[in-house]
Amino acid sequence: MSLEPLRISAGRKLAAGLAGIITMSITLTSGFATSVLIFLPTGPAEPLSQKLLFGTLAVVVATISMAVSFLLVRAALGRIRTGGSLSRFFRYQLAAFGIGGGLGLGFAPAMTDAAPAWWVVSIAAGVGLIAVSLLAFRKARHPILSRPPFPHLGLTEGSVIDYWSEAHTRGPSLTVVHFVDDRGRERWARHLVQQSPSLAGTRGQVVYDRRRPERVQRFAVTQQLFDLRPPREIQENPTSRSHTILPMPPGPCSPREGRRQSNRPR
């Protein structure tokens, strides 16, 4: 968690956009080539060694593209990020490779003189692989906790104050989450979102580590707001216009809350 307001700079946007382009172009194409080369029969003019060479080359290219795009997303998120963001993007990469493999299975019979039965089997297998791969693009559904699962974890309400997404890159969306910890200090962390829109003003529950304040376990969305305020007003007052109340365990009020309660008219 950062004690200073975070922002999504142009460099971080560029890194996330390049990661999405590489994943949905090179990684997906490598999955397509790998699938086709596996099921493509060899002939007298094409020895098995040549097929293995091109198949290995496709896997190597996919591995390099996944490593490069993973490092780009890591740079886009920085050190102050929510837990699970990088693993979520890794599942996104595997899904892109699987979609390419499913497309390769569907087109493999067209490259050979396969029987009609093999057409049906290959297309069905390709559609099934694509369907399984698309599960990685589902919206993350984290349960809203009523109390911390462990004593060293803290629960609080947070909101998205900055958001960036480019649909043409097919990459992940970056957000900045703002919240207040149990000591009354304002905190910020970067969060990665895949397919679920997370506009400025989105409310959610933040799970963070009290012993290591720089670690945010997760951000679970509870309410999606179409906040029409200017970005400057959202950054200055990110918790206004909230209609979501999260169940929190009773505990001592933070210094800020104590001052607010003492100033209330009786």
Coordinates of C-alpha atoms in Angstrom, one line a residue:
M1 CA 0.0 0.0 0.0
S2 CA 1.2 3.5 -0.8
L3 CA 0.9 6.4 1.6
E4 CA 1.0 8.8 -1.4
P5 CA -1.7 9.0 -4.2
L6 CA -0.9 6.7 -7.1
R7 CA -1.7 7.3 -10.7
I8 CA -1.6 5.4 -13.9
S9 CA 1.1 7.1 -15.9
A10 CA 1.6 7.0 -19.6
G11 CA 4.5 4.5 -19.3
R12 CA 2.3 2.1 -17.3
K13 CA -0.5 2.4 -19.8
L14 CA 2.0 1.6 -22.6
A15 CA 3.3 -1.4 -20.8
A16 CA -0.2 -2.8 -20.2
G17 CA -1.2 -2.2 -23.8
L18 CA 1.9 -3.9 -25.2
A19 CA 1.3 -6.9 -22.9
G20 CA -2.2 -7.2 -24.2
I21 CA -1.1 -6.9 -27.8
I22 CA 1.6 -9.5 -27.4
T23 CA -0.7 -11.9 -25.6
M24 CA -3.5 -11.7 -28.1
S25 CA -1.2 -11.9 -31.2
I26 CA 2.0 -13.8 -30.6
T27 CA 0.8 -16.1 -27.8
L28 CA -2.5 -16.9 -29.5
T29 CA -0.8 -17.5 -32.8
S30 CA 1.8 -19.8 -31.2
G31 CA -1.0 -21.8 -29.6
F32 CA -2.6 -22.1 -33.1
A33 CA 0.7 -23.3 -34.7
T34 CA 1.4 -25.7 -31.9
S35 CA -2.0 -27.4 -32.2
V36 CA -1.8 -27.7 -35.9
L37 CA 1.7 -29.1 -35.9
I38 CA 0.8 -31.7 -33.3
F39 CA -2.1 -33.1 -35.3
L40 CA -0.7 -32.5 -38.8
P41 CA 0.4 -35.9 -40.2
T42 CA 3.9 -36.2 -41.6
G43 CA 4.7 -37.2 -45.2
P44 CA 7.7 -38.4 -47.1
A45 CA 8.6 -34.9 -48.1
E46 CA 8.2 -33.7 -44.4
P47 CA 10.2 -35.8 -42.0
L48 CA 9.3 -36.1 -38.3
S49 CA 12.4 -34.2 -37.3
Q50 CA 11.2 -31.1 -39.2
K51 CA 7.8 -31.3 -37.6
L52 CA 9.3 -31.5 -34.1
L53 CA 11.6 -28.6 -34.9
F54 CA 8.7 -26.3 -35.9
G55 CA 6.6 -27.5 -33.0
T56 CA 9.4 -26.8 -30.5
L57 CA 9.9 -23.4 -32.1
A58 CA 6.2 -22.5 -31.7
V59 CA 6.4 -23.5 -28.0
V60 CA 9.6 -21.5 -27.5
V61 CA 8.0 -18.4 -29.1
A62 CA 4.9 -18.8 -26.9
T63 CA 7.1 -19.1 -23.8
I64 CA 9.1 -16.0 -24.7
S65 CA 6.0 -13.9 -25.5
M66 CA 4.4 -14.9 -22.2
A67 CA 7.5 -14.0 -20.3
V68 CA 7.8 -10.6 -22.0
S69 CA 4.1 -9.7 -21.5
F70 CA 4.2 -10.9 -17.9
L71 CA 7.2 -8.6 -17.2
L72 CA 5.4 -5.7 -18.9
V73 CA 2.3 -6.2 -16.7
R74 CA 4.5 -6.4 -13.6
A75 CA 6.1 -3.1 -14.6
A76 CA 2.6 -1.6 -15.3
L77 CA 1.4 -2.6 -11.8
G78 CA 4.6 -1.7 -10.0
R79 CA 5.4 -2.8 -6.4
I80 CA 2.2 -1.3 -4.9
R81 CA -0.4 -3.8 -6.2
T82 CA -3.1 -6.0 -5.0
G83 CA -2.4 -9.7 -4.4
G84 CA -3.5 -12.1 -7.2
S85 CA -3.1 -9.5 -10.0
L86 CA -0.2 -11.2 -11.6
S87 CA -1.6 -14.7 -11.3
R88 CA -4.8 -13.4 -12.8
F89 CA -2.9 -12.2 -15.9
F90 CA -1.0 -15.5 -16.1
R91 CA -4.4 -17.3 -16.4
Y92 CA -5.2 -14.8 -19.1
Q93 CA -2.1 -15.8 -21.0
L94 CA -2.9 -19.5 -20.7
A95 CA -6.4 -18.8 -21.9
A96 CA -5.0 -17.0 -25.0
F97 CA -2.7 -19.9 -25.8
G98 CA -5.7 -22.3 -25.3
I99 CA -7.9 -20.3 -27.6
G100 CA -5.2 -20.5 -30.3
G101 CA -4.9 -24.2 -29.7
G102 CA -8.7 -24.6 -30.1
L103 CA -8.7 -22.7 -33.3
G104 CA -5.9 -24.9 -34.6
L105 CA -7.9 -28.0 -33.7
G106 CA -10.9 -26.7 -35.7
F107 CA -8.8 -25.9 -38.8
A108 CA -6.6 -29.0 -38.7
P109 CA -9.0 -31.3 -40.7
A110 CA -9.0 -28.7 -43.5
M111 CA -5.3 -29.1 -44.0
T112 CA -5.5 -32.8 -44.4
D113 CA -7.7 -35.3 -46.2
A114 CA -9.5 -36.3 -43.0
A115 CA -12.7 -38.3 -42.9
P116 CA -15.9 -36.5 -42.0
A117 CA -15.9 -38.2 -38.6
W118 CA -12.6 -36.7 -37.8
W119 CA -13.9 -33.3 -38.8
V120 CA -16.7 -33.6 -36.2
V121 CA -14.3 -34.8 -33.5
S122 CA -11.7 -32.1 -34.2
I123 CA -14.2 -29.3 -34.4
A124 CA -15.9 -30.5 -31.2
A125 CA -12.5 -30.7 -29.4
G126 CA -11.6 -27.2 -30.6
V127 CA -14.8 -25.7 -29.4
G128 CA -14.5 -27.4 -26.1
L129 CA -10.9 -26.2 -25.6
I130 CA -12.0 -22.6 -26.5
A131 CA -14.9 -22.8 -24.0
V132 CA -12.6 -24.0 -21.2
S133 CA -10.1 -21.3 -22.0
L134 CA -12.8 -18.6 -21.9
L135 CA -13.5 -19.5 -18.3
A136 CA -10.3 -17.5 -17.4
F137 CA -12.1 -14.3 -18.6
R138 CA -14.9 -14.6 -16.1
K139 CA -15.4 -11.9 -13.6
A140 CA -13.7 -12.7 -10.3
R141 CA -16.3 -13.5 -7.7
H142 CA -14.7 -13.1 -4.3
P143 CA -17.1 -13.5 -1.3
I144 CA -17.7 -10.4 0.9
L145 CA -16.3 -11.2 4.3
S146 CA -18.1 -10.2 7.6
R147 CA -14.9 -10.6 9.6
P148 CA -11.2 -11.1 8.9
P149 CA -10.3 -14.8 8.2
F150 CA -7.0 -14.4 10.1
P151 CA -6.1 -12.0 13.0
H152 CA -3.4 -10.3 11.0
L153 CA -5.7 -9.3 8.2
G154 CA -7.9 -6.2 8.1
L155 CA -11.1 -5.4 6.3
T156 CA -12.2 -2.0 5.0
E157 CA -14.1 -0.4 2.2
G158 CA -12.3 0.9 -0.8
S159 CA -13.1 2.7 -4.1
V160 CA -11.6 3.0 -7.5
I161 CA -10.4 6.5 -8.1
D162 CA -8.5 6.0 -11.4
Y163 CA -9.2 3.6 -14.3
W164 CA -7.6 2.8 -17.6
S165 CA -8.5 0.3 -20.3
E166 CA -8.0 0.1 -24.1
A167 CA -10.3 -2.3 -25.8
H168 CA -8.2 -2.5 -29.0
T169 CA -5.2 -4.0 -27.1
R170 CA -7.4 -6.8 -25.6
G171 CA -5.2 -6.3 -22.5
P172 CA -6.0 -6.1 -18.8
S173 CA -7.5 -3.0 -17.3
L174 CA -5.6 -1.0 -14.6
T175 CA -7.2 0.7 -11.6
V176 CA -6.1 2.5 -8.6
V177 CA -7.9 1.6 -5.3
H178 CA -8.2 4.0 -2.4
F179 CA -9.0 3.1 1.2
V180 CA -8.3 3.9 4.8
D181 CA -6.7 1.4 7.1
D182 CA -7.5 0.6 10.7
R183 CA -5.1 3.4 11.9
G184 CA -6.9 6.0 9.9
R185 CA -4.3 6.4 7.2
E186 CA -5.2 6.8 3.6
R187 CA -3.7 4.1 1.3
W188 CA -3.6 3.4 -2.4
A189 CA -2.8 0.3 -4.5
R190 CA -2.9 -0.7 -8.1
H191 CA -5.3 -3.4 -9.2
L192 CA -5.6 -5.5 -12.3
V193 CA -9.0 -6.2 -13.9
Q194 CA -9.6 -8.5 -16.9
Q195 CA -13.1 -8.5 -18.3
S196 CA -15.2 -6.7 -15.6
P197 CA -15.4 -3.0 -16.1
S198 CA -14.3 -1.0 -13.0
L199 CA -15.2 2.6 -13.5
A200 CA -14.1 5.4 -11.2
G201 CA -16.4 5.3 -8.2
T202 CA -16.7 1.5 -8.0
R203 CA -17.0 0.3 -4.4
G204 CA -15.5 -2.8 -3.0
Q205 CA -14.0 -4.6 0.0
V206 CA -10.3 -4.4 0.6
V207 CA -8.4 -7.2 2.5
Y208 CA -5.0 -6.1 3.6
D209 CA -2.2 -7.3 5.9
R210 CA -1.9 -5.3 9.1
R211 CA 1.7 -6.6 9.8
R212 CA 2.9 -5.7 6.3
P213 CA 0.9 -2.6 5.2
E214 CA 2.3 -2.7 1.7
R215 CA 0.5 -6.0 1.0
V216 CA -3.1 -5.9 -0.2
Q217 CA -4.6 -9.3 -0.4
R218 CA -7.5 -8.5 -2.7
F219 CA -10.2 -6.1 -3.8
A220 CA -13.7 -7.5 -4.2
V221 CA -16.2 -5.4 -6.0
T222 CA -19.5 -4.9 -4.1
Q223 CA -21.2 -2.1 -6.2
Q224 CA -20.6 -0.7 -9.6
L225 CA -21.3 3.1 -9.8
F226 CA -21.4 5.1 -13.0
D227 CA -19.9 8.1 -11.3
L228 CA -20.2 11.2 -13.6
R229 CA -18.1 13.5 -11.4
P230 CA -14.9 15.1 -12.8
P231 CA -11.8 13.0 -12.1
R232 CA -10.4 15.8 -9.9
E233 CA -13.4 15.7 -7.6
I234 CA -13.3 11.9 -7.4
Q235 CA -9.6 12.0 -6.4
E236 CA -10.3 14.7 -3.8
N237 CA -13.3 13.0 -2.3
P238 CA -13.3 9.4 -3.5
T239 CA -15.6 8.0 -0.8
S240 CA -18.6 10.4 -1.3
R241 CA -21.8 9.3 -2.9
S242 CA -21.4 5.8 -1.5
H243 CA -24.6 3.8 -0.8
T244 CA -22.8 0.5 0.2
I245 CA -22.4 -0.5 3.8
L246 CA -20.1 -3.5 4.3
P247 CA -20.6 -5.6 7.5
M248 CA -17.5 -5.1 9.6
P249 CA -16.7 -6.5 13.0
P250 CA -17.0 -4.1 16.0
G251 CA -13.7 -2.6 17.0
P252 CA -12.1 0.6 18.2
C253 CA -12.7 3.6 16.0
S254 CA -9.8 5.1 14.2
P255 CA -8.6 8.6 15.2
R256 CA -10.2 10.1 12.2
E257 CA -13.6 8.5 13.0
G258 CA -13.3 9.6 16.6
R259 CA -12.8 13.2 15.6
R260 CA -15.8 12.9 13.2
Q261 CA -18.1 11.5 15.9
S262 CA -17.0 14.2 18.4
N263 CA -17.8 16.9 15.9
R264 CA -21.3 15.7 15.2
P265 CA -24.1 17.9 16.6
R266 CA -26.1 16.4 19.5

